[in-house]
Amino acid sequence: MSNDSTSAPNFIRNQISEEIEAGKVDKIVTRFPPEPNGFLHIGHAKSICLNFGLAEQFGGDCHLRFDDTNPAKEEQAYIDAIKEDLHWMGFEWAGDVRYASDYFDQLYAWAQHLIREGKAYVDDLSPDEIREYRGTLTEAGRPSPYRERSPEESLDLLERMKQGEFAESEKVLRAKIDMASPNINLRDPILYRIRHASHHQTGEKWKIYPSYDFAHGQSDAIEGVTHSICTLEFEDHRPLYEWFLDNLPVPAKPRQIEFARLNLNYTLTSKRKLKLLVDQGIVDGWDDPRLPTISGMRRRGYTSASIRKFCDMIGVTRADGGLVEIGMLYHAIRSDLEDNAPRAMCVMKPLKVVLTNVPEDHAEVFEVAGHPARDDMGTRKLPFTREIWIDQDDFMEEPPKKFFRLAPEKEVRLRNGYVIRCDEVIKDDAGEISELRCSVDFETLGKNPEGRKVKGVIHWVSAEHGVPVEVRQYDNLFQVEQPDKDKETDFLEHLNPESLVTVQGIAEPSIRDVAPESRYQFERVGYFCADRYACVDGKIVFNRTVGLKDGWAKAQKKG
């Protein structure tokens, strides 16, 4: 596939081009290394497009490697979801799926190598004591009293840790680097922790598991990764990444390059916080359409092309560009669906209209375009009957001056149909409008009425042939731009109570046999996607992807 996200120059792409031209690298190998402790989100999408896109552009390979070093938080379900998301995004990894656990034996041997070289030791300090001894950003750390343990004793203790002889947190293996380093990551970082947890790939074999810092660079080296591309929070870890490569007999030396992560307003991308939303039932699973997970965005109606386009729009830089406007994401999907989504009509708040001069047995069918600019989408049939539904918002009993929809003794055109006039308003015992009585001007199909101008056009559905639908109108999950900015306030306090509003609508019959995840523009309303679970109580479920108005695009034009 062709990936749009490689079309724009960026500093990483330029660096790799220079390296290839200088003969420093023959074939680039990148990797996407997700931790299988949650679903992928829009921030991961940026990394996916970058890593896979660079490999594609330069004729290299991109590996999928699961960073499965913490079995207590990992699940096979996450692994399966991540692979499905990558396929849906349109990317294929080189070779088999890889796991950090594939290299556990080699990593253990390299840990023993560091001990023999006097560059690692088993420490008995507790987690709190290790934190205390490590110091602060302004104060140097202190050496552990176990730092000068003999290699022989540390090798013996490490093997016993591996066999499960000690309790969790009773001992750790640490690298021996520099407790006075201004970079805290070099103050004797932890290489192995004891975890009595069954692993989804290795079962009960291991009772100790490597840290991310120890496993990551060495896994890159084993796989022949040339460019280890990660986000800026790992910049301070790069000296440690390089220390391991310099002090171990690794087969290759990858280069770590950092780029700015994606921060999207009105959105959270912390997997810990997303998991909390899921676990507390605040959202309906990891694929809830309000979440920024790739699975949730797909369910909401986003296309993989629109997500790749968005990643291309925001670009790749080293500088933290602050918050990205969510309007850019909405613009990307609107642009895609404007061109590619077939049209249909759906009434969200039905109000019955009786067309008094249409016979009860009247059976007329309008054949209209599936898309106004796409002949390949064919046509659809709209039955026109005596009784129809219109939207309540398209009628006002006492309209303001510039209200160009339906009102008493006023005319409006039915989309793709005739001009009608409202002659009578019927109300129930509570004084609420229950029905409109209107008349049709049969001389107005496809042409303007004689001697008068009708400005308004409204959508409608035949009462006899309409299909009941449940429409889930999604909005931002949070009410503020940065829901977790204030550390003194729980981010849950910023939840938007209107993030999901469900209405019972009626759609035209052309959507009756719609396939799950089919996308439509409901004319005059917005873009919608048939839910992947299709029906609830016999009704087709549609999820609102985004409204019709593109405020971000207008703002760009003004700028």
Coordinates of C-alpha atoms in Angstrom, one line a residue:
M1 CA 0.0 0.0 0.0
S2 CA 1.0 3.6 -0.4
N3 CA 1.3 5.5 2.8
D4 CA 0.6 9.2 2.7
S5 CA 2.4 9.8 6.0
T6 CA 5.8 9.5 4.2
S7 CA 4.9 12.2 1.7
A8 CA 6.1 15.2 3.8
P9 CA 9.7 15.7 4.6
N10 CA 10.7 15.4 8.3
F11 CA 14.0 15.5 10.1
I12 CA 14.2 11.7 10.6
R13 CA 13.5 11.0 6.9
N14 CA 16.2 13.6 6.0
Q15 CA 18.7 12.0 8.4
I16 CA 18.1 8.5 7.0
S17 CA 18.4 9.8 3.4
E18 CA 21.8 11.3 4.3
E19 CA 23.0 8.1 5.9
I20 CA 22.0 6.0 2.9
E21 CA 23.7 8.5 0.5
A22 CA 26.8 8.4 2.6
G23 CA 26.9 4.6 2.6
K24 CA 26.5 4.4 6.4
V25 CA 23.5 2.0 6.1
D26 CA 22.5 -0.3 3.3
K27 CA 19.0 -1.3 4.4
I28 CA 17.0 0.3 7.2
V29 CA 15.2 -1.7 9.7
T30 CA 12.7 0.0 12.0
R31 CA 10.4 -1.5 14.6
F32 CA 7.1 -0.8 16.3
P33 CA 7.3 -2.2 19.9
P34 CA 4.0 -1.9 21.7
E35 CA 3.5 -3.2 25.2
P36 CA 0.5 -5.5 25.2
N37 CA -1.2 -4.0 28.2
G38 CA -3.9 -2.1 26.4
F39 CA -5.3 -1.1 23.0
L40 CA -3.4 1.1 20.6
H41 CA -4.5 4.8 20.4
I42 CA -4.1 7.8 18.2
G43 CA -0.7 8.5 19.6
H44 CA 0.5 5.1 18.6
A45 CA -0.9 5.8 15.1
K46 CA 1.7 8.5 14.7
S47 CA 4.5 6.1 15.6
I48 CA 3.0 3.4 13.4
C49 CA 2.8 5.7 10.3
L50 CA 6.4 6.9 10.9
N51 CA 8.1 3.5 11.5
F52 CA 6.2 1.6 8.8
G53 CA 6.2 4.5 6.5
L54 CA 10.0 5.0 6.6
A55 CA 10.6 1.3 6.1
E56 CA 8.3 1.4 3.1
Q57 CA 9.8 4.5 1.6
F58 CA 13.4 3.4 1.9
G59 CA 12.8 -0.2 0.8
G60 CA 13.5 -1.5 4.3
D61 CA 11.7 -3.6 6.9
C62 CA 9.6 -2.8 9.9
H63 CA 9.3 -5.3 12.7
L64 CA 6.3 -5.8 15.0
R65 CA 7.8 -6.7 18.4
F66 CA 5.7 -6.9 21.6
D67 CA 7.5 -5.5 24.6
D68 CA 6.2 -8.3 26.9
T69 CA 8.4 -7.8 30.0
N70 CA 5.6 -7.3 32.5
P71 CA 3.3 -10.3 32.5
A72 CA 1.2 -9.0 35.4
K73 CA -0.3 -6.3 33.1
E74 CA -0.3 -8.1 29.7
E75 CA -3.0 -10.2 28.0
Q76 CA -3.3 -12.2 24.8
A77 CA -6.5 -10.1 24.0
Y78 CA -4.3 -7.0 23.8
I79 CA -1.9 -8.8 21.4
D80 CA -4.7 -9.9 19.1
A81 CA -6.2 -6.4 19.1
I82 CA -2.9 -4.7 18.3
K83 CA -2.3 -7.0 15.3
E84 CA -5.8 -6.4 14.1
D85 CA -5.4 -2.6 14.4
L86 CA -2.2 -2.7 12.4
H87 CA -3.7 -4.8 9.6
W88 CA -6.7 -2.4 9.5
M89 CA -4.4 0.6 9.3
G90 CA -3.0 -1.0 6.2
F91 CA 0.5 -2.1 7.4
E92 CA 2.3 -5.4 7.2
W93 CA 5.3 -6.2 9.4
A94 CA 8.3 -8.0 8.1
G95 CA 8.6 -11.7 9.0
D96 CA 6.9 -13.2 12.0
V97 CA 5.6 -11.3 15.0
R98 CA 8.4 -10.9 17.5
Y99 CA 8.4 -10.7 21.3
A100 CA 11.0 -9.4 23.7
S101 CA 10.4 -12.8 25.5
D102 CA 11.9 -14.5 22.4
Y103 CA 15.2 -13.2 23.7
F104 CA 14.9 -13.9 27.4
D105 CA 17.6 -16.6 27.4
Q106 CA 20.0 -14.2 25.6
L107 CA 19.2 -11.3 27.8
Y108 CA 19.8 -13.5 30.9
A109 CA 23.2 -14.5 29.5
W110 CA 24.1 -10.9 28.9
A111 CA 23.0 -10.0 32.5
Q112 CA 25.4 -12.7 33.7
H113 CA 28.1 -11.1 31.4
L114 CA 27.7 -7.7 33.0
I115 CA 28.0 -9.3 36.5
R116 CA 31.2 -11.1 35.5
E117 CA 32.6 -7.8 34.1
G118 CA 31.9 -6.1 37.4
K119 CA 29.2 -4.0 35.8
A120 CA 26.1 -5.4 37.6
Y121 CA 25.2 -6.7 41.0
V122 CA 22.2 -8.1 42.9
D123 CA 20.8 -5.6 45.4
D124 CA 18.8 -6.3 48.5
L125 CA 17.5 -2.8 49.1
S126 CA 13.7 -2.4 49.1
P127 CA 12.0 -0.4 46.3
D128 CA 11.6 2.6 48.8
E129 CA 15.2 2.4 49.8
I130 CA 16.4 2.2 46.2
R131 CA 14.3 5.4 45.5
E132 CA 15.9 7.1 48.5
Y133 CA 19.4 6.1 47.6
R134 CA 19.0 7.2 44.0
G135 CA 19.0 10.9 45.0
T136 CA 17.2 13.7 43.2
L137 CA 17.7 16.0 40.2
T138 CA 19.8 18.3 42.4
E139 CA 21.4 15.7 44.7
A140 CA 23.7 12.9 43.8
G141 CA 22.7 9.3 44.7
R142 CA 24.4 7.1 47.3
P143 CA 25.8 3.7 46.5
S144 CA 23.9 0.7 47.8
P145 CA 25.6 -1.2 50.6
Y146 CA 25.4 -4.3 48.3
R147 CA 27.1 -2.5 45.3
E148 CA 30.4 -4.2 45.9
R149 CA 29.0 -7.7 46.1
S150 CA 31.3 -10.2 44.4
P151 CA 30.4 -11.3 40.9
E152 CA 30.3 -14.9 42.2
E153 CA 27.7 -14.1 44.9
S154 CA 25.6 -12.0 42.5
L155 CA 25.7 -14.7 39.9
D156 CA 24.5 -17.2 42.5
L157 CA 21.8 -14.9 43.8
L158 CA 20.6 -14.1 40.2
E159 CA 20.2 -17.8 39.4
R160 CA 18.2 -18.3 42.7
M161 CA 16.0 -15.3 41.8
K162 CA 15.4 -17.0 38.4
Q163 CA 14.4 -20.2 40.1
G164 CA 11.8 -18.4 42.3
E165 CA 13.6 -18.7 45.6
F166 CA 12.9 -15.1 46.7
A167 CA 9.8 -13.1 47.1
E168 CA 8.9 -10.2 44.8
S169 CA 10.8 -7.0 45.7
E170 CA 13.2 -8.9 47.9
K171 CA 16.0 -8.5 45.4
V172 CA 16.8 -6.9 42.1
L173 CA 19.6 -6.9 39.6
R174 CA 21.1 -3.5 39.0
A175 CA 23.7 -2.2 36.5
K176 CA 26.8 -0.6 38.1
I177 CA 27.2 2.7 36.3
D178 CA 27.4 6.1 38.2
M179 CA 25.4 7.0 41.3
A180 CA 26.5 10.6 40.9
S181 CA 25.5 11.0 37.2
P182 CA 23.3 14.1 36.5
N183 CA 21.2 11.7 34.4
I184 CA 19.2 9.7 37.0
N185 CA 18.7 6.9 34.5
L186 CA 22.4 6.1 34.8
R187 CA 22.3 5.8 38.6
D188 CA 22.5 2.0 38.7
P189 CA 19.3 1.2 36.9
I190 CA 17.3 -2.0 37.6
L191 CA 17.9 -4.8 35.0
Y192 CA 15.7 -7.5 36.5
R193 CA 12.8 -7.7 39.0
I194 CA 11.3 -10.8 40.6
R195 CA 7.7 -11.4 39.4
H196 CA 5.8 -14.6 40.3
A197 CA 3.5 -14.3 37.4
S198 CA 2.7 -16.7 34.5
H199 CA 3.7 -15.3 31.1
H200 CA 1.5 -15.5 28.1
Q201 CA 4.4 -16.7 25.9
T202 CA 6.8 -18.4 28.3
G203 CA 4.4 -19.8 30.9
E204 CA 6.1 -20.6 34.2
K205 CA 9.7 -20.7 33.0
W206 CA 10.8 -17.3 34.4
K207 CA 10.4 -15.8 37.9
I208 CA 12.4 -12.7 36.9
Y209 CA 11.7 -10.3 34.1
P210 CA 14.0 -7.7 32.5
S211 CA 13.2 -4.0 32.6
Y212 CA 12.2 -2.1 29.5
D213 CA 15.5 -0.3 29.4
F214 CA 17.5 -3.5 29.5
A215 CA 15.3 -5.5 27.1
H216 CA 14.6 -2.8 24.5
G217 CA 18.0 -1.9 23.1
Q218 CA 19.3 -5.4 23.1
S219 CA 16.2 -6.7 21.3
D220 CA 16.8 -4.0 18.7
A221 CA 20.4 -5.2 18.4
I222 CA 19.4 -8.9 18.0
E223 CA 17.0 -8.0 15.3
G224 CA 19.4 -5.8 13.4
V225 CA 17.2 -2.7 13.8
T226 CA 19.1 0.3 12.4
H227 CA 16.9 3.1 13.7
S228 CA 15.1 2.8 17.0
I229 CA 12.6 5.7 16.7
C230 CA 10.8 6.7 19.9
T231 CA 9.1 9.6 21.5
L232 CA 10.9 12.4 23.4
E233 CA 10.3 11.1 26.9
F234 CA 13.0 8.5 26.0
E235 CA 15.6 11.1 25.2
D236 CA 17.0 10.9 28.7
H237 CA 17.2 7.1 28.4
R238 CA 19.4 7.3 25.3
P239 CA 22.7 7.3 27.2
L240 CA 21.6 4.2 29.0
Y241 CA 20.4 2.6 25.7
E242 CA 23.9 3.3 24.3
W243 CA 25.7 2.2 27.5
F244 CA 24.2 -1.3 27.3
L245 CA 25.1 -1.6 23.6
D246 CA 28.7 -0.4 24.4
N247 CA 29.1 -2.9 27.3
L248 CA 27.6 -6.0 25.8
P249 CA 28.7 -8.2 22.9
V250 CA 25.7 -7.3 20.8
P251 CA 25.6 -8.1 17.1
A252 CA 24.6 -4.6 16.0
K253 CA 24.4 -1.1 17.3
P254 CA 21.0 0.6 16.5
R255 CA 20.6 4.3 16.6
Q256 CA 17.9 5.9 18.8
I257 CA 16.1 8.9 17.4
E258 CA 13.4 10.8 19.3
F259 CA 10.4 12.7 18.0
A260 CA 7.7 14.7 19.7
R261 CA 4.7 12.7 20.8
L262 CA 1.1 13.6 19.9
N263 CA -0.9 15.6 22.4
L264 CA -4.5 16.0 21.2
N265 CA -6.8 18.4 23.0
Y266 CA -10.0 17.1 24.8
T267 CA -8.3 13.7 24.8
L268 CA -6.3 11.4 27.0
T269 CA -3.8 8.9 25.7
S270 CA -2.4 7.5 28.9
K271 CA -3.1 3.8 28.7
R272 CA -3.3 3.7 32.5
K273 CA -6.1 6.3 32.5
L274 CA -7.8 4.7 29.5
K275 CA -7.8 1.4 31.3
L276 CA -9.3 3.1 34.4
L277 CA -12.2 4.4 32.2
V278 CA -12.8 0.9 30.9
D279 CA -12.5 -0.9 34.2
Q280 CA -14.8 1.5 36.0
G281 CA -17.4 1.1 33.2
I282 CA -17.3 4.8 32.4
V283 CA -17.0 3.8 28.7
D284 CA -18.1 0.6 27.0
G285 CA -14.8 -1.2 26.5
W286 CA -11.6 -0.4 24.8
D287 CA -13.5 0.1 21.5
D288 CA -15.9 2.6 22.8
P289 CA -16.3 5.2 20.0
R290 CA -15.5 8.0 22.5
L291 CA -12.0 6.7 23.2
P292 CA -9.0 7.7 21.1
T293 CA -8.1 4.0 20.6
I294 CA -7.7 3.0 17.0
S295 CA -10.4 0.3 17.6
G296 CA -12.8 2.9 19.1
M297 CA -12.1 5.4 16.2
R298 CA -12.7 2.7 13.7
R299 CA -16.0 1.8 15.4
R300 CA -17.0 5.5 15.4
G301 CA -16.5 5.6 11.6
Y302 CA -12.9 6.8 11.1
T303 CA -11.2 5.3 8.1
S304 CA -7.6 4.2 8.1
A305 CA -6.9 6.7 5.3
S306 CA -8.2 9.6 7.4
I307 CA -6.0 8.6 10.4
R308 CA -2.9 8.4 8.1
K309 CA -3.8 11.7 6.6
F310 CA -4.1 13.3 10.1
C311 CA -0.7 11.9 11.0
D312 CA 0.7 13.5 7.8
M313 CA -1.0 16.8 8.6
I314 CA 0.6 17.1 12.1
G315 CA 4.0 16.2 10.9
V316 CA 7.1 14.8 12.7
T317 CA 9.3 17.2 14.7
R318 CA 11.6 17.1 17.7
A319 CA 10.1 20.2 19.2
D320 CA 7.0 19.7 21.5
G321 CA 4.4 21.6 19.5
G322 CA 1.9 21.6 22.4
L323 CA -1.7 20.6 21.9
V324 CA -2.9 19.6 18.5
E325 CA -6.4 20.8 17.7
I326 CA -8.9 17.9 17.6
G327 CA -10.5 19.9 14.7
M328 CA -7.6 18.7 12.5
L329 CA -8.7 15.2 13.2
Y330 CA -12.3 16.0 12.4
H331 CA -11.2 17.8 9.2
A332 CA -9.3 14.7 8.1
I333 CA -12.3 12.4 8.4
R334 CA -14.7 14.9 6.9
S335 CA -12.5 15.3 3.8
D336 CA -12.4 11.5 3.4
L337 CA -16.1 10.9 3.9
E338 CA -17.2 13.9 1.8
D339 CA -15.6 12.2 -1.1
N340 CA -16.3 8.5 -0.3
A341 CA -19.4 8.1 1.9
P342 CA -22.7 7.4 0.1
R343 CA -25.7 9.6 1.0
A344 CA -28.9 8.7 2.8
M345 CA -31.6 10.5 4.7
C346 CA -32.4 9.9 8.3
V347 CA -34.8 11.8 10.6
M348 CA -33.4 12.1 14.1
K349 CA -36.5 13.6 15.9
P350 CA -39.5 12.4 13.8
L351 CA -42.5 14.6 13.3
K352 CA -45.3 13.2 11.2
V353 CA -46.5 15.0 8.1
V354 CA -49.8 14.0 6.3
L355 CA -49.8 15.2 2.7
T356 CA -53.6 15.7 2.4
N357 CA -53.7 15.9 -1.4
V358 CA -51.8 12.7 -1.9
P359 CA -54.0 9.6 -2.2
E360 CA -53.6 6.9 0.5
D361 CA -52.6 4.3 -2.0
H362 CA -50.1 6.7 -3.8
A363 CA -46.9 4.8 -4.6
E364 CA -44.2 6.9 -6.2
V365 CA -40.5 6.2 -6.1
F366 CA -37.8 8.8 -6.7
E367 CA -34.5 7.4 -8.0
V368 CA -31.6 9.6 -6.8
A369 CA -27.8 9.5 -6.8
G370 CA -26.0 7.4 -4.2
H371 CA -23.4 10.2 -4.2
P372 CA -23.7 13.6 -5.9
A373 CA -20.3 13.4 -7.5
R374 CA -19.7 9.6 -7.8
D375 CA -21.4 7.7 -10.6
D376 CA -19.8 4.5 -9.4
M377 CA -22.0 4.6 -6.3
G378 CA -25.1 4.1 -8.4
T379 CA -28.6 5.2 -7.3
R380 CA -31.0 4.6 -4.5
K381 CA -34.8 4.5 -4.4
L382 CA -36.9 6.9 -2.2
P383 CA -40.5 5.9 -1.8
F384 CA -42.9 8.9 -1.6
T385 CA -46.1 8.3 0.3
R386 CA -49.0 10.2 1.8
E387 CA -47.5 10.1 5.3
I388 CA -43.8 11.1 5.8
W389 CA -41.5 12.0 8.7
I390 CA -39.6 15.2 8.9
D391 CA -37.3 16.4 11.7
Q392 CA -38.9 18.4 14.5
D393 CA -36.2 21.0 14.1
D394 CA -37.3 21.7 10.6
F395 CA -40.6 23.2 11.7
M396 CA -41.4 26.3 13.8
E397 CA -44.8 27.5 14.6
E398 CA -43.6 31.1 15.0
P399 CA -40.4 31.3 13.0
P400 CA -37.9 34.1 13.0
K401 CA -37.4 36.1 9.8
K402 CA -34.6 34.1 8.3
F403 CA -36.0 30.6 9.1
F404 CA -36.2 29.0 5.7
R405 CA -37.7 25.7 6.7
L406 CA -41.3 24.7 7.3
A407 CA -43.8 27.0 9.1
P408 CA -47.6 27.6 9.0
E409 CA -48.6 28.8 5.5
K410 CA -45.0 28.5 4.3
E411 CA -43.4 26.3 1.7
V412 CA -40.3 24.2 1.7
R413 CA -38.9 21.7 -0.7
L414 CA -38.5 18.0 0.2
R415 CA -35.0 17.0 -0.7
N416 CA -35.0 15.2 -4.1
G417 CA -38.8 15.7 -4.2
Y418 CA -41.7 18.2 -4.3
V419 CA -42.4 21.5 -2.7
I420 CA -44.9 21.2 0.1
R421 CA -46.9 23.8 2.1
C422 CA -48.0 23.6 5.7
D423 CA -51.7 24.2 6.0
E424 CA -52.6 23.0 9.5
V425 CA -50.9 22.2 12.8
I426 CA -52.3 19.4 14.9
K427 CA -51.6 19.3 18.7
D428 CA -52.3 16.8 21.4
D429 CA -54.1 17.3 24.7
A430 CA -50.9 18.7 26.2
G431 CA -50.6 21.3 23.5
E432 CA -47.6 19.6 21.9
I433 CA -47.4 19.4 18.1
S434 CA -48.2 15.9 17.0
E435 CA -48.8 16.2 13.3
L436 CA -48.7 18.6 10.4
R437 CA -51.2 18.7 7.5
C438 CA -49.5 19.8 4.3
S439 CA -50.3 19.9 0.6
V440 CA -48.0 19.0 -2.3
D441 CA -47.4 21.1 -5.4
F442 CA -47.1 18.3 -8.0
E443 CA -45.7 20.7 -10.6
T444 CA -42.4 21.2 -8.7
L445 CA -40.5 17.9 -9.1
G446 CA -37.1 18.9 -10.4
K447 CA -38.2 22.5 -11.1
N448 CA -39.1 25.7 -9.2
P449 CA -42.7 26.6 -8.6
E450 CA -44.3 29.2 -10.9
G451 CA -44.1 32.8 -9.7
R452 CA -42.5 32.2 -6.2
K453 CA -39.2 31.4 -4.7
V454 CA -38.7 28.5 -2.2
K455 CA -35.4 28.8 -0.4
G456 CA -35.6 25.9 2.2
V457 CA -34.9 22.3 1.6
I458 CA -35.5 19.6 4.3
H459 CA -34.9 15.9 4.5
W460 CA -37.7 13.4 5.0
V461 CA -38.5 9.7 5.1
S462 CA -41.6 7.7 4.0
A463 CA -43.6 6.7 7.1
E464 CA -44.6 3.5 5.5
H465 CA -41.1 2.4 4.3
G466 CA -38.8 4.1 6.8
V467 CA -36.4 1.9 8.8
P468 CA -36.2 2.4 12.6
V469 CA -32.6 3.1 13.7
E470 CA -30.8 3.9 17.0
V471 CA -28.5 6.8 16.5
R472 CA -25.7 7.3 19.0
Q473 CA -24.5 10.9 18.9
Y474 CA -20.9 11.0 20.2
D475 CA -19.0 14.1 21.3
N476 CA -15.7 14.7 23.1
L477 CA -15.4 12.6 26.2
F478 CA -14.0 15.6 28.2
Q479 CA -15.2 19.1 28.6
V480 CA -11.7 20.8 28.9
E481 CA -8.8 20.8 26.6
Q482 CA -6.3 19.2 29.0
P483 CA -8.3 17.0 31.4
D484 CA -5.2 15.8 33.3
K485 CA -3.3 19.1 33.3
D486 CA -4.3 20.0 36.9
K487 CA -2.6 17.4 39.1
E488 CA -4.8 18.5 42.0
T489 CA -8.0 17.6 40.2
D490 CA -9.2 14.2 39.3
F491 CA -9.4 14.0 35.5
L492 CA -12.7 12.2 35.9
E493 CA -14.3 15.5 37.1
H494 CA -13.9 16.8 33.5
L495 CA -16.1 14.1 31.9
N496 CA -18.6 15.5 29.4
P497 CA -22.1 14.3 30.5
E498 CA -23.3 14.8 26.9
S499 CA -20.5 12.7 25.3
L500 CA -23.2 10.2 24.3
V501 CA -26.7 11.1 23.5
T502 CA -28.9 8.3 22.0
V503 CA -31.9 9.0 19.8
Q504 CA -34.4 6.8 18.0
G505 CA -34.6 7.9 14.4
I506 CA -36.1 6.7 11.1
A507 CA -33.9 6.3 8.0
E508 CA -34.7 5.8 4.4
P509 CA -35.1 2.1 3.2
S510 CA -31.8 2.0 1.2
I511 CA -29.9 1.3 4.5
R512 CA -32.1 -1.7 5.5
D513 CA -29.4 -4.3 4.7
V514 CA -26.4 -2.2 5.6
A515 CA -23.2 -4.0 6.5
P516 CA -21.4 -3.3 9.9
E517 CA -19.0 -0.4 9.7
S518 CA -20.6 1.0 6.5
R519 CA -20.3 4.8 6.5
Y520 CA -22.8 7.3 5.3
Q521 CA -23.5 11.0 5.1
F522 CA -27.0 11.5 6.5
E523 CA -27.9 14.5 4.4
R524 CA -28.1 17.8 6.3
V525 CA -27.0 16.0 9.6
G526 CA -23.5 14.6 9.5
Y527 CA -21.4 11.5 8.9
F528 CA -22.4 8.2 10.5
C529 CA -21.2 4.6 10.7
A530 CA -23.2 1.4 11.2
D531 CA -22.0 -0.1 14.4
R532 CA -19.9 -3.3 14.2
Y533 CA -22.5 -5.0 16.4
A534 CA -25.2 -4.0 13.9
C535 CA -28.5 -4.2 15.7
V536 CA -30.0 -3.5 19.2
D537 CA -33.6 -4.7 19.8
G538 CA -34.1 -5.1 16.1
K539 CA -32.9 -1.6 15.2
I540 CA -29.8 -0.8 13.2
V541 CA -27.3 1.2 15.3
F542 CA -25.5 4.1 13.8
N543 CA -22.6 5.9 15.5
R544 CA -22.1 9.6 14.7
T545 CA -18.6 10.1 13.4
V546 CA -18.6 13.9 13.0
G547 CA -21.0 16.7 12.1
L548 CA -21.1 18.4 8.7
K549 CA -19.6 21.7 9.7
D550 CA -15.8 22.0 9.5
G551 CA -14.8 24.8 11.9
W552 CA -11.1 23.9 11.7
A553 CA -11.0 24.3 7.9
K554 CA -12.8 27.7 8.2
A555 CA -10.2 28.8 10.8
Q556 CA -7.4 27.8 8.5
K557 CA -8.8 29.9 5.7
K558 CA -9.1 32.9 8.0
G559 CA -5.5 32.4 9.1

